[in-house]
Amino acid sequence: SGKSVALKVVSKVQMLQQQKVDSIMREKDALYSLGPHPFVARIYGTAQSDDELYFVLEHLPNGDLLQHIRGVVGKRVKNFTLSNSGMEDAAWLGPRCLDFHDMQLVAAQLVAGISHTRKKGYVLRDFKAENVCIDAEYRCCLIDLDTVDKPSEDKALPRSNNGVAVDPVRKSEP
């Protein structure tokens, strides 16, 4: 189809040495179960050779979220120092990481992606900026689900307090 894809290659020897067979299988199952969703990396298929496993994934060309934040900060630091050279009193403002609109957009997309994973019964165990990539349309997509957990039927998902603030002063319980 001429579509760009990403290929995740997993060495079978390393997978066996590090005892990660279950986690690789959980990742594969999670990717198939969670997709297609705009905020979760899409898997197109899997394959294997004698030595390696291959995951054919959606190409996310704009890097990970941490890379993006560092790039924005770098540009803003450069612009800030150029525009404020010689102005000592303006230095306390400093460059900001992301502007408010960007933070709202990223947070909303991540909440939607995490909410989707939770509705499907999965718990993300390694959620960090490096495990969020940005697609061609600048949407944040969850990737690297090798540490995802799906509690069994006898184990319940973590309970939600539905966004209600927790009382900071709790009475001690026996």
PDB file of C-alpha atoms in Angstrom:
ATOM      1  CA  SER A   1       0.000   0.000   0.000  1.00  0.00           C
ATOM      2  CA  GLY A   2       3.051   2.287   0.165  1.00  0.00           C
ATOM      3  CA  LYS A   3       2.336   3.021   3.823  1.00  0.00           C
ATOM      4  CA  SER A   4       5.314   3.507   6.167  1.00  0.00           C
ATOM      5  CA  VAL A   5       5.444   1.137   9.114  1.00  0.00           C
ATOM      6  CA  ALA A   6       7.642   0.644  12.156  1.00  0.00           C
ATOM      7  CA  LEU A   7       9.180  -2.706  12.925  1.00  0.00           C
ATOM      8  CA  LYS A   8       9.828  -3.797  16.508  1.00  0.00           C
ATOM      9  CA  VAL A   9      12.363  -6.620  16.515  1.00  0.00           C
ATOM     10  CA  VAL A  10      12.691  -8.870  19.569  1.00  0.00           C
ATOM     11  CA  SER A  11      15.541 -11.344  19.882  1.00  0.00           C
ATOM     12  CA  LYS A  12      14.260 -14.765  20.918  1.00  0.00           C
ATOM     13  CA  VAL A  13      17.519 -15.548  22.729  1.00  0.00           C
ATOM     14  CA  GLN A  14      17.350 -12.351  24.817  1.00  0.00           C
ATOM     15  CA  MET A  15      13.640 -12.853  25.430  1.00  0.00           C
ATOM     16  CA  LEU A  16      14.339 -16.329  26.832  1.00  0.00           C
ATOM     17  CA  GLN A  17      17.406 -15.211  28.816  1.00  0.00           C
ATOM     18  CA  GLN A  18      15.499 -12.342  30.407  1.00  0.00           C
ATOM     19  CA  GLN A  19      12.408 -14.508  30.935  1.00  0.00           C
ATOM     20  CA  LYS A  20      10.184 -12.091  29.012  1.00  0.00           C
ATOM     21  CA  VAL A  21       8.116 -14.563  27.005  1.00  0.00           C
ATOM     22  CA  ASP A  22       4.957 -13.758  28.988  1.00  0.00           C
ATOM     23  CA  SER A  23       5.462 -10.004  28.737  1.00  0.00           C
ATOM     24  CA  ILE A  24       5.965 -10.158  24.945  1.00  0.00           C
ATOM     25  CA  MET A  25       2.813 -12.252  24.586  1.00  0.00           C
ATOM     26  CA  ARG A  26       0.871  -9.818  26.819  1.00  0.00           C
ATOM     27  CA  GLU A  27       2.121  -6.902  24.703  1.00  0.00           C
ATOM     28  CA  LYS A  28       0.983  -8.599  21.505  1.00  0.00           C
ATOM     29  CA  ASP A  29      -2.428  -9.447  22.984  1.00  0.00           C
ATOM     30  CA  ALA A  30      -2.829  -5.911  24.369  1.00  0.00           C
ATOM     31  CA  LEU A  31      -1.954  -4.247  21.064  1.00  0.00           C
ATOM     32  CA  TYR A  32      -4.471  -6.397  19.183  1.00  0.00           C
ATOM     33  CA  SER A  33      -7.132  -5.923  21.853  1.00  0.00           C
ATOM     34  CA  LEU A  34      -6.667  -2.149  22.243  1.00  0.00           C
ATOM     35  CA  GLY A  35      -6.629  -1.222  18.580  1.00  0.00           C
ATOM     36  CA  PRO A  36      -7.604   0.479  16.497  1.00  0.00           C
ATOM     37  CA  HIS A  37      -7.702   3.541  18.724  1.00  0.00           C
ATOM     38  CA  PRO A  38      -6.378   7.025  17.916  1.00  0.00           C
ATOM     39  CA  PHE A  39      -4.244   7.171  21.091  1.00  0.00           C
ATOM     40  CA  VAL A  40      -2.757   3.660  21.081  1.00  0.00           C
ATOM     41  CA  ALA A  41      -0.147   2.539  18.540  1.00  0.00           C
ATOM     42  CA  ARG A  42      -1.759   0.315  15.930  1.00  0.00           C
ATOM     43  CA  ILE A  43      -0.391  -3.150  15.238  1.00  0.00           C
ATOM     44  CA  TYR A  44      -0.716  -4.452  11.679  1.00  0.00           C
ATOM     45  CA  GLY A  45       0.694  -7.907  12.244  1.00  0.00           C
ATOM     46  CA  THR A  46       3.417 -10.101  13.679  1.00  0.00           C
ATOM     47  CA  ALA A  47       5.923 -12.508  12.185  1.00  0.00           C
ATOM     48  CA  GLN A  48       8.949 -14.488  13.264  1.00  0.00           C
ATOM     49  CA  SER A  49      12.162 -15.969  11.979  1.00  0.00           C
ATOM     50  CA  ASP A  50      14.331 -18.593  13.648  1.00  0.00           C
ATOM     51  CA  ASP A  51      16.041 -15.916  15.751  1.00  0.00           C
ATOM     52  CA  GLU A  52      13.607 -13.006  16.108  1.00  0.00           C
ATOM     53  CA  LEU A  53      10.022 -11.898  16.575  1.00  0.00           C
ATOM     54  CA  TYR A  54       8.677  -8.970  14.552  1.00  0.00           C
ATOM     55  CA  PHE A  55       5.864  -6.591  15.382  1.00  0.00           C
ATOM     56  CA  VAL A  56       4.680  -4.521  12.402  1.00  0.00           C
ATOM     57  CA  LEU A  57       3.379  -1.285  13.923  1.00  0.00           C
ATOM     58  CA  GLU A  58       2.023   2.068  12.863  1.00  0.00           C
ATOM     59  CA  HIS A  59       4.803   4.506  11.978  1.00  0.00           C
ATOM     60  CA  LEU A  60       4.836   7.395  14.472  1.00  0.00           C
ATOM     61  CA  PRO A  61       7.167   9.867  12.737  1.00  0.00           C
ATOM     62  CA  ASN A  62       7.314  12.695  15.269  1.00  0.00           C
ATOM     63  CA  GLY A  63       9.313  10.979  18.000  1.00  0.00           C
ATOM     64  CA  ASP A  64       8.409  10.416  21.605  1.00  0.00           C
ATOM     65  CA  LEU A  65       6.893  12.907  24.020  1.00  0.00           C
ATOM     66  CA  LEU A  66      10.114  13.400  25.988  1.00  0.00           C
ATOM     67  CA  GLN A  67      11.994  14.206  22.754  1.00  0.00           C
ATOM     68  CA  HIS A  68       9.255  16.670  21.823  1.00  0.00           C
ATOM     69  CA  ILE A  69       9.343  18.395  25.226  1.00  0.00           C
ATOM     70  CA  ARG A  70      13.139  18.678  25.117  1.00  0.00           C
ATOM     71  CA  GLY A  71      12.969  20.096  21.581  1.00  0.00           C
ATOM     72  CA  VAL A  72      10.388  22.711  22.563  1.00  0.00           C
ATOM     73  CA  VAL A  73      12.386  23.673  25.659  1.00  0.00           C
ATOM     74  CA  GLY A  74      15.570  23.963  23.591  1.00  0.00           C
ATOM     75  CA  LYS A  75      13.913  26.320  21.114  1.00  0.00           C
ATOM     76  CA  ARG A  76      12.341  28.382  23.864  1.00  0.00           C
ATOM     77  CA  VAL A  77      15.601  28.635  25.817  1.00  0.00           C
ATOM     78  CA  LYS A  78      17.371  29.843  22.683  1.00  0.00           C
ATOM     79  CA  ASN A  79      14.626  32.364  21.883  1.00  0.00           C
ATOM     80  CA  PHE A  80      14.397  33.455  25.521  1.00  0.00           C
ATOM     81  CA  THR A  81      18.116  34.124  25.860  1.00  0.00           C
ATOM     82  CA  LEU A  82      18.227  35.960  22.525  1.00  0.00           C
ATOM     83  CA  SER A  83      15.228  38.146  23.308  1.00  0.00           C
ATOM     84  CA  ASN A  84      16.218  38.822  26.930  1.00  0.00           C
ATOM     85  CA  SER A  85      19.988  39.276  26.674  1.00  0.00           C
ATOM     86  CA  GLY A  86      20.955  42.049  29.028  1.00  0.00           C
ATOM     87  CA  MET A  87      17.610  41.979  30.860  1.00  0.00           C
ATOM     88  CA  GLU A  88      18.455  40.487  34.268  1.00  0.00           C
ATOM     89  CA  ASP A  89      15.015  41.133  35.772  1.00  0.00           C
ATOM     90  CA  ALA A  90      13.242  39.119  33.033  1.00  0.00           C
ATOM     91  CA  ALA A  91      15.309  35.986  33.763  1.00  0.00           C
ATOM     92  CA  TRP A  92      13.002  34.793  36.532  1.00  0.00           C
ATOM     93  CA  LEU A  93      10.265  34.129  33.969  1.00  0.00           C
ATOM     94  CA  GLY A  94      12.403  31.532  32.224  1.00  0.00           C
ATOM     95  CA  PRO A  95      11.365  29.448  29.249  1.00  0.00           C
ATOM     96  CA  ARG A  96       8.359  27.230  29.719  1.00  0.00           C
ATOM     97  CA  CYS A  97       8.271  23.581  28.722  1.00  0.00           C
ATOM     98  CA  LEU A  98       4.961  23.510  26.844  1.00  0.00           C
ATOM     99  CA  ASP A  99       2.358  26.231  26.671  1.00  0.00           C
ATOM    100  CA  PHE A 100      -0.999  25.732  28.381  1.00  0.00           C
ATOM    101  CA  HIS A 101      -2.844  24.749  25.199  1.00  0.00           C
ATOM    102  CA  ASP A 102      -0.229  22.077  24.403  1.00  0.00           C
ATOM    103  CA  MET A 103      -0.407  20.718  27.960  1.00  0.00           C
ATOM    104  CA  GLN A 104      -4.214  20.516  27.777  1.00  0.00           C
ATOM    105  CA  LEU A 105      -4.111  18.732  24.441  1.00  0.00           C
ATOM    106  CA  VAL A 106      -1.450  16.220  25.514  1.00  0.00           C
ATOM    107  CA  ALA A 107      -3.192  15.551  28.837  1.00  0.00           C
ATOM    108  CA  ALA A 108      -6.575  15.024  27.155  1.00  0.00           C
ATOM    109  CA  GLN A 109      -5.102  12.593  24.635  1.00  0.00           C
ATOM    110  CA  LEU A 110      -3.247  10.639  27.317  1.00  0.00           C
ATOM    111  CA  VAL A 111      -6.326  10.452  29.533  1.00  0.00           C
ATOM    112  CA  ALA A 112      -8.362   9.173  26.564  1.00  0.00           C
ATOM    113  CA  GLY A 113      -5.714   6.536  25.767  1.00  0.00           C
ATOM    114  CA  ILE A 114      -5.332   5.382  29.374  1.00  0.00           C
ATOM    115  CA  SER A 115      -9.108   5.357  29.850  1.00  0.00           C
ATOM    116  CA  HIS A 116      -9.416   3.120  26.784  1.00  0.00           C
ATOM    117  CA  THR A 117      -6.804   0.685  28.136  1.00  0.00           C
ATOM    118  CA  ARG A 118      -8.586   0.564  31.485  1.00  0.00           C
ATOM    119  CA  LYS A 119     -11.987  -0.068  29.855  1.00  0.00           C
ATOM    120  CA  LYS A 120     -10.425  -3.008  28.018  1.00  0.00           C
ATOM    121  CA  GLY A 121      -9.140  -4.363  31.356  1.00  0.00           C
ATOM    122  CA  TYR A 122      -5.452  -3.468  31.051  1.00  0.00           C
ATOM    123  CA  VAL A 123      -3.231  -1.646  33.518  1.00  0.00           C
ATOM    124  CA  LEU A 124      -0.169   0.257  32.242  1.00  0.00           C
ATOM    125  CA  ARG A 125       2.845  -0.446  34.446  1.00  0.00           C
ATOM    126  CA  ASP A 126       5.466   1.632  32.618  1.00  0.00           C
ATOM    127  CA  PHE A 127       3.723   4.887  31.739  1.00  0.00           C
ATOM    128  CA  LYS A 128       6.275   7.611  30.998  1.00  0.00           C
ATOM    129  CA  ALA A 129       7.036  10.222  28.343  1.00  0.00           C
ATOM    130  CA  GLU A 130       9.368   7.857  26.466  1.00  0.00           C
ATOM    131  CA  ASN A 131       6.453   5.424  25.997  1.00  0.00           C
ATOM    132  CA  VAL A 132       4.256   8.005  24.285  1.00  0.00           C
ATOM    133  CA  CYS A 133       4.964   8.709  20.623  1.00  0.00           C
ATOM    134  CA  ILE A 134       3.507  11.367  18.367  1.00  0.00           C
ATOM    135  CA  ASP A 135       1.914  10.356  15.073  1.00  0.00           C
ATOM    136  CA  ALA A 136       1.829  12.213  11.759  1.00  0.00           C
ATOM    137  CA  GLU A 137      -1.209  14.221  12.899  1.00  0.00           C
ATOM    138  CA  TYR A 138       0.482  15.145  16.199  1.00  0.00           C
ATOM    139  CA  ARG A 139      -1.646  12.843  18.341  1.00  0.00           C
ATOM    140  CA  CYS A 140      -0.067  11.170  21.366  1.00  0.00           C
ATOM    141  CA  CYS A 141      -0.083   7.367  21.093  1.00  0.00           C
ATOM    142  CA  LEU A 142       0.740   4.863  23.819  1.00  0.00           C
ATOM    143  CA  ILE A 143       3.526   2.465  22.834  1.00  0.00           C
ATOM    144  CA  ASP A 144       5.768  -0.152  24.450  1.00  0.00           C
ATOM    145  CA  LEU A 145       3.123  -2.154  26.249  1.00  0.00           C
ATOM    146  CA  ASP A 146       5.468  -4.995  27.272  1.00  0.00           C
ATOM    147  CA  THR A 147       4.818  -4.299  30.960  1.00  0.00           C
ATOM    148  CA  VAL A 148       1.034  -4.092  30.594  1.00  0.00           C
ATOM    149  CA  ASP A 149      -0.935  -6.169  33.064  1.00  0.00           C
ATOM    150  CA  LYS A 150      -4.372  -7.675  32.667  1.00  0.00           C
ATOM    151  CA  PRO A 151      -5.647  -8.809  36.025  1.00  0.00           C
ATOM    152  CA  SER A 152      -7.406 -12.148  35.953  1.00  0.00           C
ATOM    153  CA  GLU A 153     -11.092 -12.495  36.676  1.00  0.00           C
ATOM    154  CA  ASP A 154     -10.468 -13.124  40.382  1.00  0.00           C
ATOM    155  CA  LYS A 155      -8.335  -9.959  40.657  1.00  0.00           C
ATOM    156  CA  ALA A 156     -10.168  -6.689  40.307  1.00  0.00           C
ATOM    157  CA  LEU A 157      -8.806  -3.630  38.500  1.00  0.00           C
ATOM    158  CA  PRO A 158      -7.621  -0.801  40.742  1.00  0.00           C
ATOM    159  CA  ARG A 159     -10.613   1.132  42.037  1.00  0.00           C
ATOM    160  CA  SER A 160     -11.262   4.669  40.867  1.00  0.00           C
ATOM    161  CA  ASN A 161     -12.485   7.470  43.105  1.00  0.00           C
ATOM    162  CA  ASN A 162     -14.068   9.057  39.998  1.00  0.00           C
ATOM    163  CA  GLY A 163     -11.933  12.176  40.208  1.00  0.00           C
ATOM    164  CA  VAL A 164     -12.995  13.156  43.726  1.00  0.00           C
ATOM    165  CA  ALA A 165     -10.211  14.793  45.719  1.00  0.00           C
ATOM    166  CA  VAL A 166      -8.908  12.628  48.548  1.00  0.00           C
ATOM    167  CA  ASP A 167      -9.267  14.060  52.042  1.00  0.00           C
ATOM    168  CA  PRO A 168      -5.698  14.838  53.193  1.00  0.00           C
ATOM    169  CA  VAL A 169      -6.600  14.207  56.837  1.00  0.00           C
ATOM    170  CA  ARG A 170      -7.689  10.628  57.340  1.00  0.00           C
ATOM    171  CA  LYS A 171      -8.752   9.035  60.545  1.00  0.00           C
ATOM    172  CA  SER A 172      -6.540   6.148  61.486  1.00  0.00           C
ATOM    173  CA  GLU A 173      -8.139   2.800  60.935  1.00  0.00           C
ATOM    174  CA  PRO A 174      -7.503  -0.269  63.084  1.00  0.00           C
TER     175      PRO A 174
END
